Amino acid sequence: MKKTHFLALIGLIVAAAVLFCGCTGTTDDQTTTPTPTATVAEDVQVKVFHAGSLTGPFEKVKAAFEAEHPGVTVLLEPAGSVDCIKKVTENGKPADVLASADYALIPEMMLPDHADWYLTFAKNRMVLTYTNESKYADEITAENWYEILDRDGVRWGFSDPNSDPCGYRTPMVLQLAETYYKNDRIFETLVSEHSNITVTEENGTYTIHAADPEPDNVTLTIRPKADELVKMVKSGDLDYAWEYRSVAVQNDLSFLELPEEIDLSAVAFADNYATVRTEAKKGDGTTLYAGSPIVYGVTVPKIAEHPDLGVAFVEMLINATGQEILTADGQPPIVPAGGYGSVPDALQSLVEMQE
């Protein structure tokens, strides 16, 4: 019996020790010093590769997302959409979210090896930006802009067709303008005479050859990213630059809106836009980008290090929070977002699946 009491006593001592260890940090009044969770302690970094034209709204989505996810830091990495995708597909750089200014680049360049779903979430339109200090700013209109750009001393630019959708869309607008304004000299006068970019026509389709642009950098300037052009317009180094409307709004630039027949904004004119296409570099060869309404796409690459957080970021982008941010930044959201492929269950309620 004594041995039994002794063993029971030993058991009580062991149990008390275990209980004491499990309650470290507990005082007599039962207050507890919280231990940070693993996520907070790690300070998880969510990497987002995105089109430069999304910088403004994505900075706001980032702030809202970090507020809802303590211990998570969102790292935004803007670039031309083609370059963003190449970082994943060619360089193997992990991204938890990838957003393109041309949704079609995702199925073309990423599916099925690098992603298995994507969403369309926002629209845009091409505009011509300037400031009050730009030459002939007080004269330019939707009827005479191509004459203003051709005047002596006027400096204007657009981004590189080989790295940025805004860059391969700009010459499309200029070619479409020839038909709309019934002037078949617009493209040659504005573009071909000041660069190595040419255009050919076959069976009613115009192909713009822009793989080796070589601008003169006197009248026409071409830069890798559209945000470089924003700075040049603001500083007075350029009088005018082609941008998305949202970029103009976010940077407080004056801008000229063009007819929907040529500004790549309206689904109603999709057939008209399809009569132009831009040939640009792709690897050791070239690729063709067809004219189409400007629609943005987003996905979570298969190489993502934090895919669940990537999906959560996309969820915020397409829900009421993201919609409000996009609208305020001059970029109409698509509601509901269009879904393609194996869209995650967490997004299904916010998405309308497409064929």
PDB file of C-alpha atoms in Angstrom, residues 5-289:
ATOM      1  CA  HIS A   5       0.869   5.885  -2.296  1.00  0.00           C
ATOM      2  CA  PHE A   6       4.454   6.672  -3.314  1.00  0.00           C
ATOM      3  CA  LEU A   7       3.748   6.040  -7.012  1.00  0.00           C
ATOM      4  CA  ALA A   8       0.607   8.181  -6.821  1.00  0.00           C
ATOM      5  CA  LEU A   9       2.630  10.994  -5.279  1.00  0.00           C
ATOM      6  CA  ILE A  10       5.204  10.759  -8.055  1.00  0.00           C
ATOM      7  CA  GLY A  11       2.378  10.924 -10.635  1.00  0.00           C
ATOM      8  CA  LEU A  12       1.004  14.075  -9.039  1.00  0.00           C
ATOM      9  CA  ILE A  13       4.420  15.744  -9.106  1.00  0.00           C
ATOM     10  CA  VAL A  14       4.902  14.907 -12.804  1.00  0.00           C
ATOM     11  CA  ALA A  15       1.418  16.180 -13.688  1.00  0.00           C
ATOM     12  CA  ALA A  16       2.047  19.429 -11.805  1.00  0.00           C
ATOM     13  CA  ALA A  17       5.325  19.911 -13.652  1.00  0.00           C
ATOM     14  CA  VAL A  18       3.629  19.408 -17.016  1.00  0.00           C
ATOM     15  CA  LEU A  19       0.820  21.814 -16.055  1.00  0.00           C
ATOM     16  CA  PHE A  20       3.354  24.429 -14.923  1.00  0.00           C
ATOM     17  CA  CYS A  21       5.301  24.194 -18.179  1.00  0.00           C
ATOM     18  CA  GLY A  22       2.133  24.542 -20.253  1.00  0.00           C
ATOM     19  CA  CYS A  23       1.093  27.680 -18.356  1.00  0.00           C
ATOM     20  CA  THR A  24       4.296  29.671 -18.616  1.00  0.00           C
ATOM     21  CA  GLY A  25       3.450  33.355 -18.680  1.00  0.00           C
ATOM     22  CA  THR A  26       0.299  32.935 -16.520  1.00  0.00           C
ATOM     23  CA  THR A  27       0.142  34.985 -13.317  1.00  0.00           C
ATOM     24  CA  ASP A  28      -2.132  34.604 -10.321  1.00  0.00           C
ATOM     25  CA  ASP A  29      -4.734  36.889 -11.893  1.00  0.00           C
ATOM     26  CA  GLN A  30      -4.825  34.635 -14.984  1.00  0.00           C
ATOM     27  CA  THR A  31      -3.402  37.266 -17.425  1.00  0.00           C
ATOM     28  CA  THR A  32      -1.283  35.855 -20.245  1.00  0.00           C
ATOM     29  CA  THR A  33       1.585  37.229 -22.288  1.00  0.00           C
ATOM     30  CA  PRO A  34       0.637  36.280 -25.868  1.00  0.00           C
ATOM     31  CA  THR A  35       3.150  34.428 -27.961  1.00  0.00           C
ATOM     32  CA  PRO A  36       3.391  35.663 -31.585  1.00  0.00           C
ATOM     33  CA  THR A  37       2.077  33.204 -34.142  1.00  0.00           C
ATOM     34  CA  ALA A  38       4.453  31.591 -36.596  1.00  0.00           C
ATOM     35  CA  THR A  39       3.077  33.754 -39.434  1.00  0.00           C
ATOM     36  CA  VAL A  40       3.704  37.001 -37.570  1.00  0.00           C
ATOM     37  CA  ALA A  41       7.143  35.897 -36.415  1.00  0.00           C
ATOM     38  CA  GLU A  42       8.139  34.987 -39.964  1.00  0.00           C
ATOM     39  CA  ASP A  43       6.889  38.292 -41.475  1.00  0.00           C
ATOM     40  CA  VAL A  44       5.700  36.494 -44.613  1.00  0.00           C
ATOM     41  CA  GLN A  45       6.398  38.321 -47.873  1.00  0.00           C
ATOM     42  CA  VAL A  46       3.804  38.100 -50.640  1.00  0.00           C
ATOM     43  CA  LYS A  47       5.344  38.953 -54.002  1.00  0.00           C
ATOM     44  CA  VAL A  48       3.162  40.616 -56.623  1.00  0.00           C
ATOM     45  CA  PHE A  49       4.416  41.091 -60.191  1.00  0.00           C
ATOM     46  CA  HIS A  50       2.168  43.553 -61.977  1.00  0.00           C
ATOM     47  CA  ALA A  51       1.803  45.881 -64.941  1.00  0.00           C
ATOM     48  CA  GLY A  52       3.164  49.352 -64.270  1.00  0.00           C
ATOM     49  CA  SER A  53      -0.253  50.865 -64.959  1.00  0.00           C
ATOM     50  CA  LEU A  54      -1.580  49.023 -61.881  1.00  0.00           C
ATOM     51  CA  THR A  55       0.900  50.639 -59.478  1.00  0.00           C
ATOM     52  CA  GLY A  56      -1.553  53.213 -58.073  1.00  0.00           C
ATOM     53  CA  PRO A  57      -4.454  50.877 -57.246  1.00  0.00           C
ATOM     54  CA  PHE A  58      -2.180  48.025 -56.176  1.00  0.00           C
ATOM     55  CA  GLU A  59      -0.459  50.224 -53.597  1.00  0.00           C
ATOM     56  CA  LYS A  60      -3.894  50.849 -52.065  1.00  0.00           C
ATOM     57  CA  VAL A  61      -4.866  47.162 -52.218  1.00  0.00           C
ATOM     58  CA  LYS A  62      -1.517  46.341 -50.592  1.00  0.00           C
ATOM     59  CA  ALA A  63      -2.253  48.684 -47.681  1.00  0.00           C
ATOM     60  CA  ALA A  64      -5.711  47.215 -47.138  1.00  0.00           C
ATOM     61  CA  PHE A  65      -4.396  43.650 -47.410  1.00  0.00           C
ATOM     62  CA  GLU A  66      -1.579  44.186 -44.918  1.00  0.00           C
ATOM     63  CA  ALA A  67      -4.061  45.754 -42.485  1.00  0.00           C
ATOM     64  CA  GLU A  68      -6.172  42.574 -42.632  1.00  0.00           C
ATOM     65  CA  HIS A  69      -3.169  40.221 -42.468  1.00  0.00           C
ATOM     66  CA  PRO A  70      -0.812  41.181 -39.607  1.00  0.00           C
ATOM     67  CA  GLY A  71       2.692  39.876 -40.170  1.00  0.00           C
ATOM     68  CA  VAL A  72       2.309  39.840 -43.962  1.00  0.00           C
ATOM     69  CA  THR A  73       4.231  42.264 -46.175  1.00  0.00           C
ATOM     70  CA  VAL A  74       3.210  42.674 -49.805  1.00  0.00           C
ATOM     71  CA  LEU A  75       6.127  43.340 -52.158  1.00  0.00           C
ATOM     72  CA  LEU A  76       4.980  45.045 -55.360  1.00  0.00           C
ATOM     73  CA  GLU A  77       7.195  44.665 -58.434  1.00  0.00           C
ATOM     74  CA  PRO A  78       5.907  46.693 -61.402  1.00  0.00           C
ATOM     75  CA  ALA A  79       7.151  46.224 -64.972  1.00  0.00           C
ATOM     76  CA  GLY A  80       5.835  45.806 -68.489  1.00  0.00           C
ATOM     77  CA  SER A  81       3.380  42.904 -68.513  1.00  0.00           C
ATOM     78  CA  VAL A  82       5.451  40.810 -70.921  1.00  0.00           C
ATOM     79  CA  ASP A  83       8.521  41.289 -68.735  1.00  0.00           C
ATOM     80  CA  CYS A  84       6.513  40.395 -65.613  1.00  0.00           C
ATOM     81  CA  ILE A  85       5.480  37.090 -67.125  1.00  0.00           C
ATOM     82  CA  LYS A  86       8.974  36.316 -68.415  1.00  0.00           C
ATOM     83  CA  LYS A  87      10.325  36.655 -64.864  1.00  0.00           C
ATOM     84  CA  VAL A  88       8.187  33.642 -63.983  1.00  0.00           C
ATOM     85  CA  THR A  89       8.282  31.604 -67.186  1.00  0.00           C
ATOM     86  CA  GLU A  90      11.892  32.181 -68.268  1.00  0.00           C
ATOM     87  CA  ASN A  91      13.764  33.222 -65.107  1.00  0.00           C
ATOM     88  CA  GLY A  92      11.915  31.039 -62.592  1.00  0.00           C
ATOM     89  CA  LYS A  93      11.290  33.901 -60.172  1.00  0.00           C
ATOM     90  CA  PRO A  94       8.474  33.030 -57.767  1.00  0.00           C
ATOM     91  CA  ALA A  95       5.471  35.355 -57.647  1.00  0.00           C
ATOM     92  CA  ASP A  96       2.376  34.873 -55.491  1.00  0.00           C
ATOM     93  CA  VAL A  97       0.281  37.067 -57.789  1.00  0.00           C
ATOM     94  CA  LEU A  98       0.766  38.099 -61.407  1.00  0.00           C
ATOM     95  CA  ALA A  99      -1.383  40.825 -62.983  1.00  0.00           C
ATOM     96  CA  SER A 100      -1.160  41.770 -66.664  1.00  0.00           C
ATOM     97  CA  ALA A 101      -2.453  44.799 -68.566  1.00  0.00           C
ATOM     98  CA  ASP A 102      -3.419  42.373 -71.341  1.00  0.00           C
ATOM     99  CA  TYR A 103      -5.272  39.373 -69.971  1.00  0.00           C
ATOM    100  CA  ALA A 104      -4.592  37.399 -73.174  1.00  0.00           C
ATOM    101  CA  LEU A 105      -0.889  37.213 -72.288  1.00  0.00           C
ATOM    102  CA  ILE A 106      -1.691  34.832 -69.429  1.00  0.00           C
ATOM    103  CA  PRO A 107      -3.224  32.010 -71.486  1.00  0.00           C
ATOM    104  CA  GLU A 108      -0.751  32.686 -74.293  1.00  0.00           C
ATOM    105  CA  MET A 109       2.430  32.680 -72.199  1.00  0.00           C
ATOM    106  CA  MET A 110       1.592  30.887 -68.910  1.00  0.00           C
ATOM    107  CA  LEU A 111      -1.037  28.186 -69.435  1.00  0.00           C
ATOM    108  CA  PRO A 112      -0.786  25.299 -68.816  1.00  0.00           C
ATOM    109  CA  ASP A 113       2.788  25.016 -67.537  1.00  0.00           C
ATOM    110  CA  HIS A 114       2.961  28.073 -65.268  1.00  0.00           C
ATOM    111  CA  ALA A 115      -0.683  28.655 -64.280  1.00  0.00           C
ATOM    112  CA  ASP A 116      -3.981  26.809 -64.595  1.00  0.00           C
ATOM    113  CA  TRP A 117      -6.497  29.665 -64.118  1.00  0.00           C
ATOM    114  CA  TYR A 118      -6.891  33.406 -64.501  1.00  0.00           C
ATOM    115  CA  LEU A 119      -9.440  36.191 -64.063  1.00  0.00           C
ATOM    116  CA  THR A 120     -10.359  39.291 -66.047  1.00  0.00           C
ATOM    117  CA  PHE A 121     -10.915  42.088 -63.525  1.00  0.00           C
ATOM    118  CA  ALA A 122     -10.595  45.610 -65.029  1.00  0.00           C
ATOM    119  CA  LYS A 123     -10.817  47.676 -68.220  1.00  0.00           C
ATOM    120  CA  ASN A 124      -9.024  50.744 -69.567  1.00  0.00           C
ATOM    121  CA  ARG A 125      -8.674  53.007 -72.598  1.00  0.00           C
ATOM    122  CA  MET A 126      -5.811  54.667 -74.459  1.00  0.00           C
ATOM    123  CA  VAL A 127      -5.442  58.445 -74.035  1.00  0.00           C
ATOM    124  CA  LEU A 128      -2.900  61.101 -75.004  1.00  0.00           C
ATOM    125  CA  THR A 129      -1.448  62.766 -71.885  1.00  0.00           C
ATOM    126  CA  TYR A 130       0.103  66.211 -71.487  1.00  0.00           C
ATOM    127  CA  THR A 131       0.442  69.188 -69.108  1.00  0.00           C
ATOM    128  CA  ASN A 132      -0.446  72.869 -69.363  1.00  0.00           C
ATOM    129  CA  GLU A 133       3.195  73.489 -70.324  1.00  0.00           C
ATOM    130  CA  SER A 134       3.082  71.125 -73.319  1.00  0.00           C
ATOM    131  CA  LYS A 135       3.416  72.798 -76.721  1.00  0.00           C
ATOM    132  CA  TYR A 136      -0.018  73.637 -78.185  1.00  0.00           C
ATOM    133  CA  ALA A 137      -1.793  72.314 -75.087  1.00  0.00           C
ATOM    134  CA  ASP A 138      -4.381  75.058 -75.510  1.00  0.00           C
ATOM    135  CA  GLU A 139      -5.114  73.964 -79.086  1.00  0.00           C
ATOM    136  CA  ILE A 140      -5.174  70.163 -79.054  1.00  0.00           C
ATOM    137  CA  THR A 141      -8.520  68.399 -79.567  1.00  0.00           C
ATOM    138  CA  ALA A 142      -9.880  64.970 -80.505  1.00  0.00           C
ATOM    139  CA  GLU A 143     -10.037  66.231 -84.091  1.00  0.00           C
ATOM    140  CA  ASN A 144      -6.525  67.662 -84.550  1.00  0.00           C
ATOM    141  CA  TRP A 145      -4.218  65.734 -82.168  1.00  0.00           C
ATOM    142  CA  TYR A 146      -2.345  63.959 -84.982  1.00  0.00           C
ATOM    143  CA  GLU A 147      -1.624  67.332 -86.624  1.00  0.00           C
ATOM    144  CA  ILE A 148      -0.326  68.726 -83.306  1.00  0.00           C
ATOM    145  CA  LEU A 149       2.050  65.774 -82.807  1.00  0.00           C
ATOM    146  CA  ASP A 150       3.466  66.437 -86.281  1.00  0.00           C
ATOM    147  CA  ARG A 151       4.305  70.092 -85.652  1.00  0.00           C
ATOM    148  CA  ASP A 152       7.942  71.198 -85.500  1.00  0.00           C
ATOM    149  CA  GLY A 153       9.465  71.004 -82.046  1.00  0.00           C
ATOM    150  CA  VAL A 154       6.771  68.785 -80.523  1.00  0.00           C
ATOM    151  CA  ARG A 155       8.219  65.833 -78.600  1.00  0.00           C
ATOM    152  CA  TRP A 156       6.106  62.805 -77.816  1.00  0.00           C
ATOM    153  CA  GLY A 157       6.497  59.143 -76.912  1.00  0.00           C
ATOM    154  CA  PHE A 158       5.148  55.743 -75.976  1.00  0.00           C
ATOM    155  CA  SER A 159       6.446  52.636 -74.222  1.00  0.00           C
ATOM    156  CA  ASP A 160       8.329  49.752 -75.832  1.00  0.00           C
ATOM    157  CA  PRO A 161       6.089  47.439 -77.893  1.00  0.00           C
ATOM    158  CA  ASN A 162       8.414  44.560 -77.014  1.00  0.00           C
ATOM    159  CA  SER A 163       7.910  44.763 -73.259  1.00  0.00           C
ATOM    160  CA  ASP A 164       4.706  46.642 -72.500  1.00  0.00           C
ATOM    161  CA  PRO A 165       1.112  46.225 -73.748  1.00  0.00           C
ATOM    162  CA  CYS A 166       0.659  50.008 -73.706  1.00  0.00           C
ATOM    163  CA  GLY A 167       3.589  50.090 -76.115  1.00  0.00           C
ATOM    164  CA  TYR A 168       2.197  47.629 -78.638  1.00  0.00           C
ATOM    165  CA  ARG A 169      -1.269  49.168 -78.341  1.00  0.00           C
ATOM    166  CA  THR A 170      -0.164  52.726 -79.152  1.00  0.00           C
ATOM    167  CA  PRO A 171       0.737  52.060 -82.803  1.00  0.00           C
ATOM    168  CA  MET A 172      -2.560  50.188 -83.143  1.00  0.00           C
ATOM    169  CA  VAL A 173      -4.403  53.367 -82.157  1.00  0.00           C
ATOM    170  CA  LEU A 174      -2.382  55.386 -84.652  1.00  0.00           C
ATOM    171  CA  GLN A 175      -3.143  52.946 -87.463  1.00  0.00           C
ATOM    172  CA  LEU A 176      -6.843  52.801 -86.593  1.00  0.00           C
ATOM    173  CA  ALA A 177      -6.846  56.601 -86.678  1.00  0.00           C
ATOM    174  CA  GLU A 178      -6.093  56.564 -90.407  1.00  0.00           C
ATOM    175  CA  THR A 179      -9.430  54.976 -91.216  1.00  0.00           C
ATOM    176  CA  TYR A 180     -11.413  57.005 -88.686  1.00  0.00           C
ATOM    177  CA  TYR A 181     -10.026  60.379 -89.788  1.00  0.00           C
ATOM    178  CA  LYS A 182      -9.783  59.340 -93.452  1.00  0.00           C
ATOM    179  CA  ASN A 183      -6.091  60.231 -93.566  1.00  0.00           C
ATOM    180  CA  ASP A 184      -3.723  57.502 -94.786  1.00  0.00           C
ATOM    181  CA  ARG A 185      -0.584  59.440 -93.819  1.00  0.00           C
ATOM    182  CA  ILE A 186      -0.999  59.510 -90.045  1.00  0.00           C
ATOM    183  CA  PHE A 187       1.077  56.419 -89.229  1.00  0.00           C
ATOM    184  CA  GLU A 188       3.880  57.144 -91.670  1.00  0.00           C
ATOM    185  CA  THR A 189       4.130  60.808 -90.681  1.00  0.00           C
ATOM    186  CA  LEU A 190       4.065  60.247 -86.937  1.00  0.00           C
ATOM    187  CA  VAL A 191       5.801  56.881 -86.547  1.00  0.00           C
ATOM    188  CA  SER A 192       7.671  55.564 -89.589  1.00  0.00           C
ATOM    189  CA  GLU A 193       9.418  58.855 -90.343  1.00  0.00           C
ATOM    190  CA  HIS A 194      10.820  58.944 -86.785  1.00  0.00           C
ATOM    191  CA  SER A 195      11.593  55.272 -86.119  1.00  0.00           C
ATOM    192  CA  ASN A 196      12.217  51.857 -87.632  1.00  0.00           C
ATOM    193  CA  ILE A 197       8.564  50.882 -87.136  1.00  0.00           C
ATOM    194  CA  THR A 198       6.662  50.157 -90.339  1.00  0.00           C
ATOM    195  CA  VAL A 199       3.243  48.824 -91.315  1.00  0.00           C
ATOM    196  CA  THR A 200       2.037  46.475 -94.039  1.00  0.00           C
ATOM    197  CA  GLU A 201      -1.499  45.592 -95.138  1.00  0.00           C
ATOM    198  CA  GLU A 202      -2.912  42.313 -96.386  1.00  0.00           C
ATOM    199  CA  ASN A 203      -6.590  41.514 -96.962  1.00  0.00           C
ATOM    200  CA  GLY A 204      -7.701  44.421 -94.785  1.00  0.00           C
ATOM    201  CA  THR A 205      -5.456  43.556 -91.813  1.00  0.00           C
ATOM    202  CA  TYR A 206      -2.628  45.915 -90.888  1.00  0.00           C
ATOM    203  CA  THR A 207       0.535  44.470 -89.336  1.00  0.00           C
ATOM    204  CA  ILE A 208       2.767  46.892 -87.446  1.00  0.00           C
ATOM    205  CA  HIS A 209       6.395  45.752 -87.437  1.00  0.00           C
ATOM    206  CA  ALA A 210       7.852  46.958 -84.124  1.00  0.00           C
ATOM    207  CA  ALA A 211      10.407  44.312 -83.130  1.00  0.00           C
ATOM    208  CA  ASP A 212      13.272  46.768 -83.661  1.00  0.00           C
ATOM    209  CA  PRO A 213      11.761  50.225 -83.058  1.00  0.00           C
ATOM    210  CA  GLU A 214      14.876  52.481 -83.027  1.00  0.00           C
ATOM    211  CA  PRO A 215      13.168  55.865 -82.406  1.00  0.00           C
ATOM    212  CA  ASP A 216      15.016  59.042 -83.319  1.00  0.00           C
ATOM    213  CA  ASN A 217      14.715  60.289 -79.686  1.00  0.00           C
ATOM    214  CA  VAL A 218      14.260  63.801 -81.004  1.00  0.00           C
ATOM    215  CA  THR A 219      10.631  63.880 -82.048  1.00  0.00           C
ATOM    216  CA  LEU A 220       9.692  60.338 -80.972  1.00  0.00           C
ATOM    217  CA  THR A 221      10.840  58.716 -77.725  1.00  0.00           C
ATOM    218  CA  ILE A 222      10.271  55.087 -76.726  1.00  0.00           C
ATOM    219  CA  ARG A 223      10.978  53.869 -73.185  1.00  0.00           C
ATOM    220  CA  PRO A 224      10.680  50.372 -71.632  1.00  0.00           C
ATOM    221  CA  LYS A 225       7.968  51.344 -69.140  1.00  0.00           C
ATOM    222  CA  ALA A 226       5.065  53.766 -69.318  1.00  0.00           C
ATOM    223  CA  ASP A 227       5.841  55.325 -65.932  1.00  0.00           C
ATOM    224  CA  GLU A 228       9.126  56.657 -67.321  1.00  0.00           C
ATOM    225  CA  LEU A 229       7.102  58.631 -69.846  1.00  0.00           C
ATOM    226  CA  VAL A 230       4.911  60.082 -67.079  1.00  0.00           C
ATOM    227  CA  LYS A 231       8.000  61.554 -65.449  1.00  0.00           C
ATOM    228  CA  MET A 232       9.220  62.937 -68.763  1.00  0.00           C
ATOM    229  CA  VAL A 233       5.903  64.665 -69.472  1.00  0.00           C
ATOM    230  CA  LYS A 234       5.804  66.138 -65.978  1.00  0.00           C
ATOM    231  CA  SER A 235       9.389  67.385 -66.252  1.00  0.00           C
ATOM    232  CA  GLY A 236       8.821  68.898 -69.684  1.00  0.00           C
ATOM    233  CA  ASP A 237      11.188  66.520 -71.476  1.00  0.00           C
ATOM    234  CA  LEU A 238       8.172  65.362 -73.500  1.00  0.00           C
ATOM    235  CA  ASP A 239       5.125  67.321 -74.555  1.00  0.00           C
ATOM    236  CA  TYR A 240       2.840  64.322 -74.981  1.00  0.00           C
ATOM    237  CA  ALA A 241       2.818  60.606 -74.145  1.00  0.00           C
ATOM    238  CA  TRP A 242       0.384  57.769 -74.825  1.00  0.00           C
ATOM    239  CA  GLU A 243      -0.886  56.168 -71.625  1.00  0.00           C
ATOM    240  CA  TYR A 244      -3.876  54.402 -70.143  1.00  0.00           C
ATOM    241  CA  ARG A 245      -6.606  56.664 -68.818  1.00  0.00           C
ATOM    242  CA  SER A 246      -6.088  55.290 -65.308  1.00  0.00           C
ATOM    243  CA  VAL A 247      -2.405  56.273 -65.369  1.00  0.00           C
ATOM    244  CA  ALA A 248      -3.342  59.819 -66.391  1.00  0.00           C
ATOM    245  CA  VAL A 249      -5.886  60.064 -63.553  1.00  0.00           C
ATOM    246  CA  GLN A 250      -3.499  58.659 -60.944  1.00  0.00           C
ATOM    247  CA  ASN A 251      -0.713  61.047 -61.959  1.00  0.00           C
ATOM    248  CA  ASP A 252      -2.871  64.189 -62.300  1.00  0.00           C
ATOM    249  CA  LEU A 253      -2.018  64.573 -65.982  1.00  0.00           C
ATOM    250  CA  SER A 254      -4.232  66.323 -68.503  1.00  0.00           C
ATOM    251  CA  PHE A 255      -5.403  63.895 -71.164  1.00  0.00           C
ATOM    252  CA  LEU A 256      -7.264  63.760 -74.424  1.00  0.00           C
ATOM    253  CA  GLU A 257      -9.950  61.102 -74.831  1.00  0.00           C
ATOM    254  CA  LEU A 258     -10.297  59.696 -78.338  1.00  0.00           C
ATOM    255  CA  PRO A 259     -13.281  58.170 -80.168  1.00  0.00           C
ATOM    256  CA  GLU A 260     -14.151  54.651 -78.992  1.00  0.00           C
ATOM    257  CA  GLU A 261     -13.638  53.431 -82.552  1.00  0.00           C
ATOM    258  CA  ILE A 262      -9.874  53.784 -82.038  1.00  0.00           C
ATOM    259  CA  ASP A 263      -9.091  53.912 -78.283  1.00  0.00           C
ATOM    260  CA  LEU A 264      -9.411  50.114 -77.677  1.00  0.00           C
ATOM    261  CA  SER A 265     -11.975  50.599 -74.912  1.00  0.00           C
ATOM    262  CA  ALA A 266     -15.252  49.245 -76.276  1.00  0.00           C
ATOM    263  CA  VAL A 267     -16.335  45.664 -76.884  1.00  0.00           C
ATOM    264  CA  ALA A 268     -18.744  47.053 -79.495  1.00  0.00           C
ATOM    265  CA  PHE A 269     -15.757  47.879 -81.724  1.00  0.00           C
ATOM    266  CA  ALA A 270     -13.805  44.646 -81.132  1.00  0.00           C
ATOM    267  CA  ASP A 271     -14.063  43.679 -84.810  1.00  0.00           C
ATOM    268  CA  ASN A 272     -12.636  47.047 -85.796  1.00  0.00           C
ATOM    269  CA  TYR A 273      -9.726  46.700 -83.362  1.00  0.00           C
ATOM    270  CA  ALA A 274      -8.971  43.238 -84.766  1.00  0.00           C
ATOM    271  CA  THR A 275      -7.989  44.767 -88.119  1.00  0.00           C
ATOM    272  CA  VAL A 276      -4.666  45.870 -86.578  1.00  0.00           C
ATOM    273  CA  ARG A 277      -1.924  43.849 -84.930  1.00  0.00           C
ATOM    274  CA  THR A 278       1.601  44.531 -83.688  1.00  0.00           C
ATOM    275  CA  GLU A 279       4.599  42.302 -84.384  1.00  0.00           C
ATOM    276  CA  ALA A 280       7.071  42.325 -81.489  1.00  0.00           C
ATOM    277  CA  LYS A 281      10.055  40.346 -80.254  1.00  0.00           C
ATOM    278  CA  LYS A 282       9.551  37.048 -78.460  1.00  0.00           C
ATOM    279  CA  GLY A 283      12.690  35.137 -77.573  1.00  0.00           C
ATOM    280  CA  ASP A 284      14.759  34.708 -80.707  1.00  0.00           C
ATOM    281  CA  GLY A 285      11.739  35.287 -82.932  1.00  0.00           C
ATOM    282  CA  THR A 286       8.616  37.432 -83.016  1.00  0.00           C
ATOM    283  CA  THR A 287       4.993  37.258 -81.958  1.00  0.00           C
ATOM    284  CA  LEU A 288       1.801  39.035 -83.008  1.00  0.00           C
ATOM    285  CA  TYR A 289      -0.456  40.956 -80.632  1.00  0.00           C
TER     286      TYR A 289
END
